[in-house]
Amino acid sequence: MVDYAKTRAWRSGDVRHAYAARDTILYALGVGAASDPLDERQLRLVYEKNLVSLPTMAAVLASPGAWMRDNAELGINFAKMVHGEQSVQMHAVLPASGTLVGRSRVARLVDKGEGKGAVMHVEKELWDEATNQLVAVSEQVLFLRGDGGFSQGCRGDEPAPAPTPVPERTPDRVITLPTRPDQAVLYRLSGDLNPLHIDPALAARAGFPRPILHGLASYGFACRGLVEAFCDGEPSRLKAIRARMSAPVFPGDTIRLECWRLDDRIAFQARVVEREALVLSHGWATI
């Protein structure tokens, strides 16, 4: 059973991450950049000349690793954990190369009750080592499906406000984002080596017909589509992005990004064309 006090008090300490232009290019390729290599805006994401980085790359830098699995005293059932939502808030332009220091902590731990699981929010600050400037704050929302009922005799946190749904009208813009059959093989080079995304036998044991694309890759695809459609290809104009990962994407699927423009905010959701499956929901970005 989850130890609320120990888990809530968890801190990563400083996680130092040095990365180069090659890492930024690999991340961009992992989320489908340069599908048109003659498009100058797309080339900026994959060519070391005037290279720029996508804001969602902040989610994968200076990760504290699988600390939920490695700290058995916390009592978290790692095997039943699901990454449900992700946000990134930019405070400065993410450098295309450099050294960042990540500092992660558990910001919220909500007990939904016995047999109903729990919800854990993990916040990560990214600081530029050279300037000591805060670059980004990202948040993972993790569903701990096997860990409900721990708060008897202790105080659990209140749930976060419910995310705002997208408008109930026709989208203002629809963006088609094809994925490659080897998309997960590319994306895993940005650090998530979970074999679920590359090993067909393991994927079958997990109940999938083939390896699935990483949820953070789908999230990165949405970011890239928003940057191209609403920021004229300039990633620094996107200040924040949040979404719920509702269902898996299979490499080779076509993602249809549905967007609503609301002043300086974009509401969005994403479906897989081949199955009409909603794969990203409750999406919001700030331009």
PDB file of C-alpha atoms in Angstrom:
ATOM      1  CA  MET A   1       0.000   0.000   0.000  1.00  0.00           C
ATOM      2  CA  VAL A   2       1.177   3.534  -0.791  1.00  0.00           C
ATOM      3  CA  ASP A   3       2.849   5.350   2.087  1.00  0.00           C
ATOM      4  CA  TYR A   4       1.269   8.771   1.663  1.00  0.00           C
ATOM      5  CA  ALA A   5       3.719  10.707   3.852  1.00  0.00           C
ATOM      6  CA  LYS A   6       6.858   9.242   2.273  1.00  0.00           C
ATOM      7  CA  THR A   7       5.545   9.536  -1.288  1.00  0.00           C
ATOM      8  CA  ARG A   8       4.295  13.090  -0.826  1.00  0.00           C
ATOM      9  CA  ALA A   9       7.674  14.105   0.604  1.00  0.00           C
ATOM     10  CA  TRP A  10       9.674  12.555  -2.268  1.00  0.00           C
ATOM     11  CA  ARG A  11      12.190  14.831  -3.997  1.00  0.00           C
ATOM     12  CA  SER A  12      14.557  13.853  -6.798  1.00  0.00           C
ATOM     13  CA  GLY A  13      17.460  16.089  -5.890  1.00  0.00           C
ATOM     14  CA  ASP A  14      19.345  17.667  -8.798  1.00  0.00           C
ATOM     15  CA  VAL A  15      19.343  15.647 -12.038  1.00  0.00           C
ATOM     16  CA  ARG A  16      21.924  17.068 -14.444  1.00  0.00           C
ATOM     17  CA  HIS A  17      21.291  16.534 -18.171  1.00  0.00           C
ATOM     18  CA  ALA A  18      23.789  17.616 -20.825  1.00  0.00           C
ATOM     19  CA  TYR A  19      22.409  17.327 -24.358  1.00  0.00           C
ATOM     20  CA  ALA A  20      23.609  18.238 -27.831  1.00  0.00           C
ATOM     21  CA  ALA A  21      22.063  19.314 -31.135  1.00  0.00           C
ATOM     22  CA  ARG A  22      21.901  15.645 -32.135  1.00  0.00           C
ATOM     23  CA  ASP A  23      19.551  14.900 -29.213  1.00  0.00           C
ATOM     24  CA  THR A  24      17.265  17.778 -30.162  1.00  0.00           C
ATOM     25  CA  ILE A  25      17.165  16.553 -33.769  1.00  0.00           C
ATOM     26  CA  LEU A  26      16.393  12.977 -32.666  1.00  0.00           C
ATOM     27  CA  TYR A  27      13.516  14.216 -30.522  1.00  0.00           C
ATOM     28  CA  ALA A  28      12.081  16.213 -33.431  1.00  0.00           C
ATOM     29  CA  LEU A  29      12.318  13.210 -35.761  1.00  0.00           C
ATOM     30  CA  GLY A  30      10.630  11.111 -33.079  1.00  0.00           C
ATOM     31  CA  VAL A  31       7.588  13.396 -33.232  1.00  0.00           C
ATOM     32  CA  GLY A  32       7.425  13.456 -37.019  1.00  0.00           C
ATOM     33  CA  ALA A  33       9.381  16.595 -37.939  1.00  0.00           C
ATOM     34  CA  ALA A  34      10.720  17.078 -41.473  1.00  0.00           C
ATOM     35  CA  SER A  35       8.078  14.959 -43.157  1.00  0.00           C
ATOM     36  CA  ASP A  36       8.576  17.594 -45.862  1.00  0.00           C
ATOM     37  CA  PRO A  37      12.370  18.126 -45.915  1.00  0.00           C
ATOM     38  CA  LEU A  38      11.967  21.076 -48.314  1.00  0.00           C
ATOM     39  CA  ASP A  39       9.850  23.037 -45.813  1.00  0.00           C
ATOM     40  CA  GLU A  40      12.180  25.626 -44.239  1.00  0.00           C
ATOM     41  CA  ARG A  41      10.084  25.782 -41.070  1.00  0.00           C
ATOM     42  CA  GLN A  42      10.340  22.034 -40.526  1.00  0.00           C
ATOM     43  CA  LEU A  43      14.058  22.026 -41.334  1.00  0.00           C
ATOM     44  CA  ARG A  44      14.715  24.330 -38.377  1.00  0.00           C
ATOM     45  CA  LEU A  45      13.774  21.416 -36.107  1.00  0.00           C
ATOM     46  CA  VAL A  46      16.235  18.939 -37.645  1.00  0.00           C
ATOM     47  CA  TYR A  47      19.115  20.945 -39.148  1.00  0.00           C
ATOM     48  CA  GLU A  48      21.928  22.137 -36.896  1.00  0.00           C
ATOM     49  CA  LYS A  49      22.005  25.428 -38.819  1.00  0.00           C
ATOM     50  CA  ASN A  50      19.660  27.741 -36.848  1.00  0.00           C
ATOM     51  CA  LEU A  51      18.349  24.728 -34.898  1.00  0.00           C
ATOM     52  CA  VAL A  52      15.372  25.277 -32.580  1.00  0.00           C
ATOM     53  CA  SER A  53      13.736  22.893 -30.096  1.00  0.00           C
ATOM     54  CA  LEU A  54      10.103  22.006 -29.489  1.00  0.00           C
ATOM     55  CA  PRO A  55       8.757  22.953 -26.035  1.00  0.00           C
ATOM     56  CA  THR A  56       7.513  19.421 -25.331  1.00  0.00           C
ATOM     57  CA  MET A  57      11.119  18.180 -25.326  1.00  0.00           C
ATOM     58  CA  ALA A  58      11.216  19.647 -21.805  1.00  0.00           C
ATOM     59  CA  ALA A  59       9.095  16.680 -20.704  1.00  0.00           C
ATOM     60  CA  VAL A  60      11.891  14.194 -21.460  1.00  0.00           C
ATOM     61  CA  LEU A  61      14.949  16.126 -20.248  1.00  0.00           C
ATOM     62  CA  ALA A  62      16.515  15.577 -16.797  1.00  0.00           C
ATOM     63  CA  SER A  63      14.059  12.808 -15.963  1.00  0.00           C
ATOM     64  CA  PRO A  64      14.391  11.325 -12.469  1.00  0.00           C
ATOM     65  CA  GLY A  65      13.904   7.855 -13.945  1.00  0.00           C
ATOM     66  CA  ALA A  66      11.681   5.055 -12.621  1.00  0.00           C
ATOM     67  CA  TRP A  67      11.893   6.239  -9.009  1.00  0.00           C
ATOM     68  CA  MET A  68       8.414   4.831  -8.249  1.00  0.00           C
ATOM     69  CA  ARG A  69       9.757   1.335  -8.997  1.00  0.00           C
ATOM     70  CA  ASP A  70      13.173   1.819  -7.401  1.00  0.00           C
ATOM     71  CA  ASN A  71      11.852   3.099  -4.022  1.00  0.00           C
ATOM     72  CA  ALA A  72       9.981   0.054  -2.745  1.00  0.00           C
ATOM     73  CA  GLU A  73       9.305   1.692   0.631  1.00  0.00           C
ATOM     74  CA  LEU A  74       6.848   4.074  -1.078  1.00  0.00           C
ATOM     75  CA  GLY A  75       4.519   1.138  -1.803  1.00  0.00           C
ATOM     76  CA  ILE A  76       3.580   2.186  -5.343  1.00  0.00           C
ATOM     77  CA  ASN A  77       2.408  -0.630  -7.641  1.00  0.00           C
ATOM     78  CA  PHE A  78       4.590   0.370 -10.590  1.00  0.00           C
ATOM     79  CA  ALA A  79       3.198  -2.347 -12.893  1.00  0.00           C
ATOM     80  CA  LYS A  80      -0.285  -0.810 -12.766  1.00  0.00           C
ATOM     81  CA  MET A  81       0.787   2.809 -13.209  1.00  0.00           C
ATOM     82  CA  VAL A  82      -0.449   4.697 -16.308  1.00  0.00           C
ATOM     83  CA  HIS A  83       0.809   8.073 -17.573  1.00  0.00           C
ATOM     84  CA  GLY A  84      -2.473   9.923 -18.034  1.00  0.00           C
ATOM     85  CA  GLU A  85      -1.796  13.644 -18.559  1.00  0.00           C
ATOM     86  CA  GLN A  86       1.150  15.905 -19.315  1.00  0.00           C
ATOM     87  CA  SER A  87       1.755  19.629 -19.256  1.00  0.00           C
ATOM     88  CA  VAL A  88       4.700  21.902 -20.026  1.00  0.00           C
ATOM     89  CA  GLN A  89       4.871  25.586 -19.067  1.00  0.00           C
ATOM     90  CA  MET A  90       7.718  27.520 -20.670  1.00  0.00           C
ATOM     91  CA  HIS A  91       9.494  30.283 -18.734  1.00  0.00           C
ATOM     92  CA  ALA A  92      12.319  30.775 -21.260  1.00  0.00           C
ATOM     93  CA  VAL A  93      13.285  29.458 -24.684  1.00  0.00           C
ATOM     94  CA  LEU A  94      14.481  25.853 -24.445  1.00  0.00           C
ATOM     95  CA  PRO A  95      18.059  25.822 -25.764  1.00  0.00           C
ATOM     96  CA  ALA A  96      18.811  23.512 -28.693  1.00  0.00           C
ATOM     97  CA  SER A  97      21.823  22.258 -26.707  1.00  0.00           C
ATOM     98  CA  GLY A  98      23.190  22.827 -23.248  1.00  0.00           C
ATOM     99  CA  THR A  99      22.992  21.503 -19.699  1.00  0.00           C
ATOM    100  CA  LEU A 100      19.818  21.583 -17.653  1.00  0.00           C
ATOM    101  CA  VAL A 101      19.219  20.663 -14.041  1.00  0.00           C
ATOM    102  CA  GLY A 102      15.921  18.952 -13.250  1.00  0.00           C
ATOM    103  CA  ARG A 103      14.316  19.041  -9.812  1.00  0.00           C
ATOM    104  CA  SER A 104      11.237  16.836  -9.432  1.00  0.00           C
ATOM    105  CA  ARG A 105       8.758  16.446  -6.582  1.00  0.00           C
ATOM    106  CA  VAL A 106       5.359  14.920  -5.866  1.00  0.00           C
ATOM    107  CA  ALA A 107       2.992  17.902  -5.912  1.00  0.00           C
ATOM    108  CA  ARG A 108      -0.318  16.100  -5.283  1.00  0.00           C
ATOM    109  CA  LEU A 109      -1.420  12.597  -4.274  1.00  0.00           C
ATOM    110  CA  VAL A 110      -5.148  11.891  -4.392  1.00  0.00           C
ATOM    111  CA  ASP A 111      -6.768   8.727  -3.052  1.00  0.00           C
ATOM    112  CA  LYS A 112      -9.845   7.823  -5.106  1.00  0.00           C
ATOM    113  CA  GLY A 113     -10.774   4.995  -2.725  1.00  0.00           C
ATOM    114  CA  GLU A 114     -10.360   1.265  -2.286  1.00  0.00           C
ATOM    115  CA  GLY A 115     -10.445  -0.439  -5.685  1.00  0.00           C
ATOM    116  CA  LYS A 116     -10.562   2.926  -7.516  1.00  0.00           C
ATOM    117  CA  GLY A 117      -6.873   3.759  -7.614  1.00  0.00           C
ATOM    118  CA  ALA A 118      -5.054   7.017  -6.930  1.00  0.00           C
ATOM    119  CA  VAL A 119      -3.797  10.022  -8.879  1.00  0.00           C
ATOM    120  CA  MET A 120      -0.283  11.393  -8.466  1.00  0.00           C
ATOM    121  CA  HIS A 121       1.004  14.705  -9.863  1.00  0.00           C
ATOM    122  CA  VAL A 122       4.776  14.933 -10.331  1.00  0.00           C
ATOM    123  CA  GLU A 123       6.201  18.386 -11.014  1.00  0.00           C
ATOM    124  CA  LYS A 124       9.626  18.926 -12.592  1.00  0.00           C
ATOM    125  CA  GLU A 125      11.472  22.234 -12.803  1.00  0.00           C
ATOM    126  CA  LEU A 126      14.179  22.622 -15.456  1.00  0.00           C
ATOM    127  CA  TRP A 127      16.946  25.131 -14.721  1.00  0.00           C
ATOM    128  CA  ASP A 128      19.695  26.246 -17.119  1.00  0.00           C
ATOM    129  CA  GLU A 129      22.965  25.324 -15.418  1.00  0.00           C
ATOM    130  CA  ALA A 130      24.921  28.112 -17.148  1.00  0.00           C
ATOM    131  CA  THR A 131      22.528  30.976 -16.306  1.00  0.00           C
ATOM    132  CA  ASN A 132      20.598  29.553 -13.321  1.00  0.00           C
ATOM    133  CA  GLN A 133      17.409  30.572 -15.151  1.00  0.00           C
ATOM    134  CA  LEU A 134      14.162  28.625 -14.843  1.00  0.00           C
ATOM    135  CA  VAL A 135      13.449  27.301 -18.347  1.00  0.00           C
ATOM    136  CA  ALA A 136      10.320  25.174 -17.913  1.00  0.00           C
ATOM    137  CA  VAL A 137       8.003  23.472 -15.456  1.00  0.00           C
ATOM    138  CA  SER A 138       6.412  20.202 -16.530  1.00  0.00           C
ATOM    139  CA  GLU A 139       3.832  18.065 -14.788  1.00  0.00           C
ATOM    140  CA  GLN A 140       3.036  14.379 -15.151  1.00  0.00           C
ATOM    141  CA  VAL A 141      -0.317  13.113 -13.964  1.00  0.00           C
ATOM    142  CA  LEU A 142      -0.005   9.413 -13.186  1.00  0.00           C
ATOM    143  CA  PHE A 143      -2.930   7.067 -12.549  1.00  0.00           C
ATOM    144  CA  LEU A 144      -1.963   4.522  -9.893  1.00  0.00           C
ATOM    145  CA  ARG A 145      -4.578   1.926 -10.741  1.00  0.00           C
ATOM    146  CA  GLY A 146      -3.552  -0.505  -8.010  1.00  0.00           C
ATOM    147  CA  ASP A 147      -3.114   1.909  -5.128  1.00  0.00           C
ATOM    148  CA  GLY A 148      -6.455   3.237  -3.912  1.00  0.00           C
ATOM    149  CA  GLY A 149      -7.525   3.161  -0.267  1.00  0.00           C
ATOM    150  CA  PHE A 150      -4.268   4.310   1.332  1.00  0.00           C
ATOM    151  CA  SER A 151      -5.581   7.469   3.002  1.00  0.00           C
ATOM    152  CA  GLN A 152      -7.447   5.877   5.909  1.00  0.00           C
ATOM    153  CA  GLY A 153      -5.994   7.459   9.011  1.00  0.00           C
ATOM    154  CA  CYS A 154      -4.130  10.188   7.080  1.00  0.00           C
ATOM    155  CA  ARG A 155      -5.007  13.219   5.045  1.00  0.00           C
ATOM    156  CA  GLY A 156      -4.883  12.821   1.267  1.00  0.00           C
ATOM    157  CA  ASP A 157      -4.752  15.756  -1.152  1.00  0.00           C
ATOM    158  CA  GLU A 158      -7.805  17.266  -2.788  1.00  0.00           C
ATOM    159  CA  PRO A 159      -8.277  16.441  -6.492  1.00  0.00           C
ATOM    160  CA  ALA A 160      -7.058  18.955  -9.058  1.00  0.00           C
ATOM    161  CA  PRO A 161      -9.737  20.983 -10.857  1.00  0.00           C
ATOM    162  CA  ALA A 162     -11.301  19.035 -13.716  1.00  0.00           C
ATOM    163  CA  PRO A 163      -9.698  19.856 -17.083  1.00  0.00           C
ATOM    164  CA  THR A 164     -11.714  22.056 -19.407  1.00  0.00           C
ATOM    165  CA  PRO A 165     -13.274  20.146 -22.320  1.00  0.00           C
ATOM    166  CA  VAL A 166     -12.944  21.389 -25.891  1.00  0.00           C
ATOM    167  CA  PRO A 167     -15.792  23.504 -27.354  1.00  0.00           C
ATOM    168  CA  GLU A 168     -18.888  21.725 -28.618  1.00  0.00           C
ATOM    169  CA  ARG A 169     -18.702  23.047 -32.157  1.00  0.00           C
ATOM    170  CA  THR A 170     -16.913  22.317 -35.407  1.00  0.00           C
ATOM    171  CA  PRO A 171     -13.125  22.757 -35.080  1.00  0.00           C
ATOM    172  CA  ASP A 172     -11.651  25.930 -36.526  1.00  0.00           C
ATOM    173  CA  ARG A 173      -8.753  23.989 -37.988  1.00  0.00           C
ATOM    174  CA  VAL A 174      -7.949  20.322 -38.585  1.00  0.00           C
ATOM    175  CA  ILE A 175      -4.336  19.216 -39.037  1.00  0.00           C
ATOM    176  CA  THR A 176      -3.332  15.823 -40.422  1.00  0.00           C
ATOM    177  CA  LEU A 177      -0.203  14.328 -38.847  1.00  0.00           C
ATOM    178  CA  PRO A 178       0.901  10.987 -40.306  1.00  0.00           C
ATOM    179  CA  THR A 179       3.120   8.726 -38.210  1.00  0.00           C
ATOM    180  CA  ARG A 180       5.736   6.345 -39.581  1.00  0.00           C
ATOM    181  CA  PRO A 181       5.665   2.560 -39.092  1.00  0.00           C
ATOM    182  CA  ASP A 182       8.990   2.943 -37.225  1.00  0.00           C
ATOM    183  CA  GLN A 183       7.892   6.007 -35.237  1.00  0.00           C
ATOM    184  CA  ALA A 184       8.246   4.346 -31.819  1.00  0.00           C
ATOM    185  CA  VAL A 185      11.684   2.993 -32.765  1.00  0.00           C
ATOM    186  CA  LEU A 186      12.763   6.577 -33.467  1.00  0.00           C
ATOM    187  CA  TYR A 187      11.075   8.162 -30.466  1.00  0.00           C
ATOM    188  CA  ARG A 188      12.551   5.740 -27.909  1.00  0.00           C
ATOM    189  CA  LEU A 189      16.011   7.192 -28.706  1.00  0.00           C
ATOM    190  CA  SER A 190      14.920  10.245 -26.689  1.00  0.00           C
ATOM    191  CA  GLY A 191      15.137   8.159 -23.531  1.00  0.00           C
ATOM    192  CA  ASP A 192      12.037   6.006 -22.982  1.00  0.00           C
ATOM    193  CA  LEU A 193      13.302   2.478 -23.632  1.00  0.00           C
ATOM    194  CA  ASN A 194      10.197   0.666 -22.364  1.00  0.00           C
ATOM    195  CA  PRO A 195      10.096  -2.542 -24.487  1.00  0.00           C
ATOM    196  CA  LEU A 196       6.317  -2.156 -24.840  1.00  0.00           C
ATOM    197  CA  HIS A 197       7.133   0.238 -27.686  1.00  0.00           C
ATOM    198  CA  ILE A 198       9.438  -2.067 -29.652  1.00  0.00           C
ATOM    199  CA  ASP A 199       9.008  -5.727 -28.605  1.00  0.00           C
ATOM    200  CA  PRO A 200       6.052  -7.397 -30.410  1.00  0.00           C
ATOM    201  CA  ALA A 201       5.969 -10.351 -27.978  1.00  0.00           C
ATOM    202  CA  LEU A 202       5.841  -8.113 -24.917  1.00  0.00           C
ATOM    203  CA  ALA A 203       3.187  -5.893 -26.529  1.00  0.00           C
ATOM    204  CA  ALA A 204       1.081  -9.008 -27.185  1.00  0.00           C
ATOM    205  CA  ARG A 205       1.367 -10.068 -23.538  1.00  0.00           C
ATOM    206  CA  ALA A 206       0.149  -6.587 -22.572  1.00  0.00           C
ATOM    207  CA  GLY A 207      -2.921  -7.058 -24.782  1.00  0.00           C
ATOM    208  CA  PHE A 208      -1.860  -5.050 -27.846  1.00  0.00           C
ATOM    209  CA  PRO A 209      -1.707  -6.420 -31.412  1.00  0.00           C
ATOM    210  CA  ARG A 210       1.673  -4.709 -31.888  1.00  0.00           C
ATOM    211  CA  PRO A 211       3.947  -2.209 -30.076  1.00  0.00           C
ATOM    212  CA  ILE A 212       2.296   1.122 -29.335  1.00  0.00           C
ATOM    213  CA  LEU A 213       3.641   4.640 -29.741  1.00  0.00           C
ATOM    214  CA  HIS A 214       4.710   6.434 -26.576  1.00  0.00           C
ATOM    215  CA  GLY A 215       2.025   8.715 -25.128  1.00  0.00           C
ATOM    216  CA  LEU A 216       4.568  11.537 -24.921  1.00  0.00           C
ATOM    217  CA  ALA A 217       5.261  11.052 -28.631  1.00  0.00           C
ATOM    218  CA  SER A 218       1.571  11.644 -29.429  1.00  0.00           C
ATOM    219  CA  TYR A 219       1.765  14.714 -27.177  1.00  0.00           C
ATOM    220  CA  GLY A 220       4.852  15.902 -29.079  1.00  0.00           C
ATOM    221  CA  PHE A 221       3.082  15.395 -32.414  1.00  0.00           C
ATOM    222  CA  ALA A 222       0.305  17.701 -31.196  1.00  0.00           C
ATOM    223  CA  CYS A 223       2.846  20.318 -30.152  1.00  0.00           C
ATOM    224  CA  ARG A 224       4.546  20.198 -33.548  1.00  0.00           C
ATOM    225  CA  GLY A 225       1.219  20.543 -35.334  1.00  0.00           C
ATOM    226  CA  LEU A 226       0.247  23.552 -33.209  1.00  0.00           C
ATOM    227  CA  VAL A 227       3.626  25.230 -33.786  1.00  0.00           C
ATOM    228  CA  GLU A 228       3.314  24.798 -37.552  1.00  0.00           C
ATOM    229  CA  ALA A 229      -0.340  25.871 -37.737  1.00  0.00           C
ATOM    230  CA  PHE A 230      -0.550  28.687 -35.181  1.00  0.00           C
ATOM    231  CA  CYS A 231       3.032  29.854 -34.509  1.00  0.00           C
ATOM    232  CA  ASP A 232       4.311  30.109 -38.098  1.00  0.00           C
ATOM    233  CA  GLY A 233       6.844  27.412 -37.291  1.00  0.00           C
ATOM    234  CA  GLU A 234       8.381  29.344 -34.371  1.00  0.00           C
ATOM    235  CA  PRO A 235       8.401  27.048 -31.276  1.00  0.00           C
ATOM    236  CA  SER A 236       9.237  29.866 -28.850  1.00  0.00           C
ATOM    237  CA  ARG A 237       5.759  31.332 -29.426  1.00  0.00           C
ATOM    238  CA  LEU A 238       4.113  28.340 -27.744  1.00  0.00           C
ATOM    239  CA  LYS A 239       4.162  29.104 -24.009  1.00  0.00           C
ATOM    240  CA  ALA A 240       2.239  26.166 -22.536  1.00  0.00           C
ATOM    241  CA  ILE A 241       0.626  22.902 -23.610  1.00  0.00           C
ATOM    242  CA  ARG A 242      -1.423  20.337 -21.703  1.00  0.00           C
ATOM    243  CA  ALA A 243      -3.331  17.233 -22.758  1.00  0.00           C
ATOM    244  CA  ARG A 244      -4.791  13.981 -21.503  1.00  0.00           C
ATOM    245  CA  MET A 245      -3.526  10.816 -23.189  1.00  0.00           C
ATOM    246  CA  SER A 246      -6.789   8.964 -23.742  1.00  0.00           C
ATOM    247  CA  ALA A 247      -5.855   5.985 -25.923  1.00  0.00           C
ATOM    248  CA  PRO A 248      -2.760   4.553 -27.631  1.00  0.00           C
ATOM    249  CA  VAL A 249      -1.542   5.374 -31.125  1.00  0.00           C
ATOM    250  CA  PHE A 250       0.020   2.608 -33.205  1.00  0.00           C
ATOM    251  CA  PRO A 251       3.046   3.500 -35.346  1.00  0.00           C
ATOM    252  CA  GLY A 252       1.783   4.086 -38.868  1.00  0.00           C
ATOM    253  CA  ASP A 253      -1.526   5.591 -37.695  1.00  0.00           C
ATOM    254  CA  THR A 254      -2.662   8.986 -38.985  1.00  0.00           C
ATOM    255  CA  ILE A 255      -3.357  11.539 -36.255  1.00  0.00           C
ATOM    256  CA  ARG A 256      -6.052  14.142 -36.915  1.00  0.00           C
ATOM    257  CA  LEU A 257      -5.531  17.181 -34.690  1.00  0.00           C
ATOM    258  CA  GLU A 258      -8.751  19.171 -34.183  1.00  0.00           C
ATOM    259  CA  CYS A 259      -8.209  22.754 -32.978  1.00  0.00           C
ATOM    260  CA  TRP A 260     -10.316  25.665 -31.720  1.00  0.00           C
ATOM    261  CA  ARG A 261      -8.791  29.177 -31.564  1.00  0.00           C
ATOM    262  CA  LEU A 262      -9.846  31.128 -28.446  1.00  0.00           C
ATOM    263  CA  ASP A 263      -7.873  34.395 -28.331  1.00  0.00           C
ATOM    264  CA  ASP A 264      -4.353  33.467 -27.175  1.00  0.00           C
ATOM    265  CA  ARG A 265      -5.368  29.912 -26.331  1.00  0.00           C
ATOM    266  CA  ILE A 266      -5.889  26.871 -28.518  1.00  0.00           C
ATOM    267  CA  ALA A 267      -8.204  24.061 -27.447  1.00  0.00           C
ATOM    268  CA  PHE A 268      -7.405  20.767 -29.151  1.00  0.00           C
ATOM    269  CA  GLN A 269      -7.964  17.053 -29.257  1.00  0.00           C
ATOM    270  CA  ALA A 270      -6.588  14.317 -31.488  1.00  0.00           C
ATOM    271  CA  ARG A 271      -8.089  11.265 -33.123  1.00  0.00           C
ATOM    272  CA  VAL A 272      -6.616   8.368 -35.066  1.00  0.00           C
ATOM    273  CA  VAL A 273      -8.192   8.475 -38.520  1.00  0.00           C
ATOM    274  CA  GLU A 274      -8.049   4.720 -39.108  1.00  0.00           C
ATOM    275  CA  ARG A 275     -10.091   3.847 -35.969  1.00  0.00           C
ATOM    276  CA  GLU A 276     -11.777   7.164 -35.061  1.00  0.00           C
ATOM    277  CA  ALA A 277     -10.217   6.662 -31.631  1.00  0.00           C
ATOM    278  CA  LEU A 278      -9.805   9.738 -29.416  1.00  0.00           C
ATOM    279  CA  VAL A 279      -6.121   9.571 -28.424  1.00  0.00           C
ATOM    280  CA  LEU A 280      -5.612  13.054 -26.906  1.00  0.00           C
ATOM    281  CA  SER A 281      -8.358  14.941 -25.085  1.00  0.00           C
ATOM    282  CA  HIS A 282      -8.834  18.072 -22.966  1.00  0.00           C
ATOM    283  CA  GLY A 283      -5.925  19.705 -24.808  1.00  0.00           C
ATOM    284  CA  TRP A 284      -5.040  23.363 -24.222  1.00  0.00           C
ATOM    285  CA  ALA A 285      -2.126  25.429 -25.466  1.00  0.00           C
ATOM    286  CA  THR A 286      -1.185  29.057 -24.885  1.00  0.00           C
ATOM    287  CA  ILE A 287       0.326  31.057 -27.733  1.00  0.00           C
TER     288      ILE A 287
END
